[in-house]
């Protein structure tokens, strides 16, 4: 049987959530809306369009969704230019090990394709993945299963043999809705997420090797 692993990207491979949480919180404050970063946890794993439309509807924000996304991206790019693309501890080693040991790999992320290719290339792991799927490629964002089902389709495999690595409530629910086994990655450096939908929760990639499909 083929060994197939599908990775989420933000918070699973790339240490990028800090740019989302801080940026969106500050943008709301600039509009006179005071929330803490905990408010943003509900949108982890969803597309930019989905989360900004939801916030626009909730807070009656005056600008268009496209304007908020452009503003967010500009602020995030400034942070990335300053700090560089950061990898989650152990992620690069895990990806290279899986690739070298015959696992077929894909990325299924809600981030835009330009972000996926840029980040994975800078981390030196892009060549390990056969396919990269973004939320823009499918009709419905996580927690719908579409992005994972699309990855399985491109790989030419049935969902039941796929294993997903996710770090959010929305992502783990999407993986299970797709009929896939799911590792929930509870990064101790990140906000706590509800990963109860996952089949197994890990807090360090050093612990995952013993549980990988053979």
Coordinates of C-alpha atoms in Angstrom, one line a residue:
X1 CA 0.0 0.0 0.0
X2 CA 1.2 3.5 -0.8
X3 CA 2.2 5.7 2.1
X4 CA 0.7 9.2 1.6
X5 CA 1.0 12.2 4.0
X6 CA -0.8 15.5 3.4
X7 CA 0.5 18.5 5.3
X8 CA -1.2 21.7 6.3
X9 CA 1.3 24.5 6.0
X10 CA 0.8 27.4 8.4
X11 CA 1.5 26.2 11.9
X12 CA 2.5 22.8 10.7
X13 CA 5.5 23.5 8.5
X14 CA 5.8 27.2 8.6
X15 CA 5.9 29.2 11.9
X16 CA 3.6 31.9 10.5
X17 CA 0.6 32.1 12.8
X18 CA 2.2 34.9 14.8
X19 CA 2.0 37.1 11.8
X20 CA -1.7 36.4 11.3
X21 CA -2.8 36.7 14.9
X22 CA -0.9 40.0 15.6
X23 CA -1.7 41.6 12.3
X24 CA -5.4 41.0 12.2
X25 CA -5.8 42.0 15.9
X26 CA -4.1 45.3 15.2
X27 CA -6.1 45.9 12.0
X28 CA -9.3 45.5 14.0
X29 CA -8.0 47.9 16.6
X30 CA -7.3 50.4 13.8
X31 CA -11.0 50.2 13.0
X32 CA -11.9 50.9 16.6
X33 CA -12.7 47.3 17.5
X34 CA -10.8 45.9 20.5
X35 CA -10.3 42.1 20.6
X36 CA -7.5 40.0 21.9
X37 CA -5.7 37.4 19.8
X38 CA -7.9 34.7 21.3
X39 CA -10.7 36.0 19.0
X40 CA -8.7 35.1 16.0
X41 CA -8.2 31.4 16.9
X42 CA -11.6 30.5 15.3
X43 CA -10.3 31.5 11.9
X44 CA -7.1 29.4 12.0
X45 CA -7.1 27.1 9.0
X46 CA -9.7 29.1 7.0
X47 CA -9.1 31.1 3.8
X48 CA -8.4 34.9 3.8
X49 CA -11.7 35.6 2.0
X50 CA -13.7 33.5 4.5
X51 CA -12.3 35.1 7.6
X52 CA -12.4 38.7 6.4
X53 CA -15.9 38.3 5.2
X54 CA -16.9 36.9 8.5
X55 CA -15.3 39.7 10.4
X56 CA -16.7 42.3 8.0
X57 CA -20.2 40.9 8.6
X58 CA -19.8 40.7 12.4
X59 CA -18.2 44.2 12.9
X60 CA -19.7 46.0 9.9
X61 CA -16.3 46.9 8.7
X62 CA -16.3 49.8 6.1
X63 CA -13.7 48.5 3.6
X64 CA -14.0 45.7 1.1
X65 CA -12.7 42.2 1.9
X66 CA -10.1 42.7 -0.9
X67 CA -8.8 45.9 0.8
X68 CA -8.4 44.2 4.2
X69 CA -6.6 41.2 2.6
X70 CA -4.2 43.5 0.8
X71 CA -3.5 45.4 4.0
X72 CA -3.0 42.2 6.0
X73 CA -0.6 40.8 3.3
X74 CA 1.5 44.0 3.3
X75 CA 1.8 44.0 7.0
X76 CA 2.7 40.3 7.1
X77 CA 5.3 40.7 4.3
X78 CA 7.0 43.4 6.3
X79 CA 7.2 41.0 9.3
X80 CA 8.5 38.2 7.1
X81 CA 11.1 40.5 5.5
X82 CA 12.3 41.4 8.9
X83 CA 12.2 37.9 10.5
X84 CA 12.5 35.6 7.4
X85 CA 10.4 32.5 6.9
X86 CA 10.5 30.5 10.1
X87 CA 10.1 26.7 10.2
X88 CA 8.3 24.8 12.8
X89 CA 10.8 22.9 14.9
X90 CA 11.4 19.5 13.4
X91 CA 9.3 20.0 10.3
X92 CA 12.1 20.2 7.8
X93 CA 13.7 17.1 9.1
X94 CA 10.4 15.2 9.1
X95 CA 9.6 16.2 5.5
X96 CA 13.0 15.2 4.2
X97 CA 12.9 11.9 6.1
X98 CA 9.5 11.0 4.7
X99 CA 10.5 11.9 1.2
X100 CA 13.7 9.8 1.5
X101 CA 11.7 6.8 2.9
X102 CA 9.3 6.6 0.0
X103 CA 6.3 8.5 1.3
X104 CA 4.3 10.5 -1.2
X105 CA 3.7 14.0 0.1
X106 CA 1.3 16.9 -0.7
X107 CA 0.4 20.2 0.9
X108 CA -3.2 21.2 1.4
X109 CA -3.3 24.7 2.8
X110 CA -5.8 27.6 3.0
X111 CA -3.0 30.0 2.1
X112 CA -2.6 31.4 -1.5
X113 CA -0.4 29.4 -3.8
X114 CA 2.2 32.2 -4.0
X115 CA 2.7 32.0 -0.2
X116 CA 2.9 28.2 -0.3
X117 CA 5.5 28.1 -3.0
X118 CA 7.5 30.9 -1.5
X119 CA 7.6 29.6 2.0
X120 CA 8.3 26.0 1.1
X121 CA 11.0 27.0 -1.3
X122 CA 12.7 29.2 1.3
X123 CA 12.7 26.3 3.8
X124 CA 14.2 23.9 1.2
X125 CA 11.4 21.4 1.2
X126 CA 9.3 22.4 -1.9
X127 CA 10.8 19.6 -4.0
X128 CA 9.6 17.0 -1.6
X129 CA 6.0 17.6 -2.4
X130 CA 4.3 16.1 -5.5
X131 CA 1.3 18.5 -5.2
X132 CA 0.4 21.7 -3.5
X133 CA -3.3 22.5 -3.1
X134 CA -4.7 25.8 -1.9
X135 CA -8.1 26.9 -0.6
X136 CA -8.5 28.9 -3.9
X137 CA -8.5 25.6 -5.8
X138 CA -11.7 24.3 -4.2
X139 CA -15.3 25.4 -3.6
X140 CA -15.3 25.3 0.2
X141 CA -12.6 26.1 2.8
X142 CA -11.8 24.1 5.9
X143 CA -13.6 22.7 7.9
X144 CA -15.1 21.3 4.6
X145 CA -13.0 18.4 3.3
X146 CA -12.5 19.8 -0.2
X147 CA -8.9 20.8 -0.1
X148 CA -7.8 17.3 1.3
X149 CA -10.0 15.5 -1.2
X150 CA -8.4 17.5 -4.0
X151 CA -5.0 16.6 -2.8
X152 CA -5.9 12.9 -2.8
X153 CA -7.4 13.2 -6.3
X154 CA -4.2 14.8 -7.7
X155 CA -2.1 12.1 -6.0
X156 CA -4.4 9.5 -7.6
X157 CA -5.2 7.7 -4.3
X158 CA -8.3 7.1 -2.2
X159 CA -8.8 9.3 0.9
X160 CA -8.8 6.3 3.2
X161 CA -5.0 5.7 2.8
X162 CA -4.1 9.3 3.4
X163 CA -2.7 10.7 6.7
X164 CA -3.0 14.4 7.4
X165 CA -1.0 16.5 9.8
X166 CA -3.0 19.5 11.0
X167 CA -2.8 22.0 13.9
X168 CA -6.2 23.6 14.0
X169 CA -9.8 22.7 14.9
X170 CA -11.0 23.6 11.4
X171 CA -8.2 21.6 9.7
X172 CA -8.6 18.5 11.8
X173 CA -12.3 18.5 11.2
X174 CA -11.7 18.8 7.5
X175 CA -9.3 15.9 7.5
X176 CA -11.8 13.6 9.3
X177 CA -14.6 14.8 7.0
X178 CA -12.4 13.6 4.1
X179 CA -12.2 10.2 5.6
X180 CA -8.5 10.5 6.4
X181 CA -6.4 9.6 9.5
X182 CA -5.3 12.8 11.2
X183 CA -2.4 13.7 13.5
X184 CA -3.2 16.8 15.5
X185 CA -0.1 18.9 16.1
X186 CA -0.5 20.8 19.3
X187 CA 2.5 23.1 19.2
X188 CA 3.2 24.2 22.7
X189 CA 4.3 27.6 21.4
X190 CA 1.0 28.3 19.8
X191 CA -2.5 29.0 21.1
X192 CA -4.3 25.9 22.3
X193 CA -6.7 24.5 19.7
X194 CA -9.5 22.0 19.9
X195 CA -8.0 18.9 18.3
X196 CA -10.5 16.5 19.5
X197 CA -11.4 15.4 16.0
X198 CA -7.8 14.2 15.4
X199 CA -7.0 10.5 15.8
X200 CA -3.8 11.2 17.7
X201 CA -2.4 14.4 19.1
X202 CA 1.4 15.1 19.3
X203 CA 3.3 18.1 20.7
X204 CA 6.7 17.4 19.1
X205 CA 7.6 16.0 15.7
X206 CA 10.2 13.8 17.3
X207 CA 7.3 11.7 18.6
X208 CA 5.5 11.2 15.3
X209 CA 7.9 8.7 13.7
X210 CA 6.7 5.7 15.8
X211 CA 3.1 6.3 14.7
X212 CA 3.6 6.7 10.9
X213 CA 2.0 4.3 8.5
X214 CA 4.4 1.6 7.3

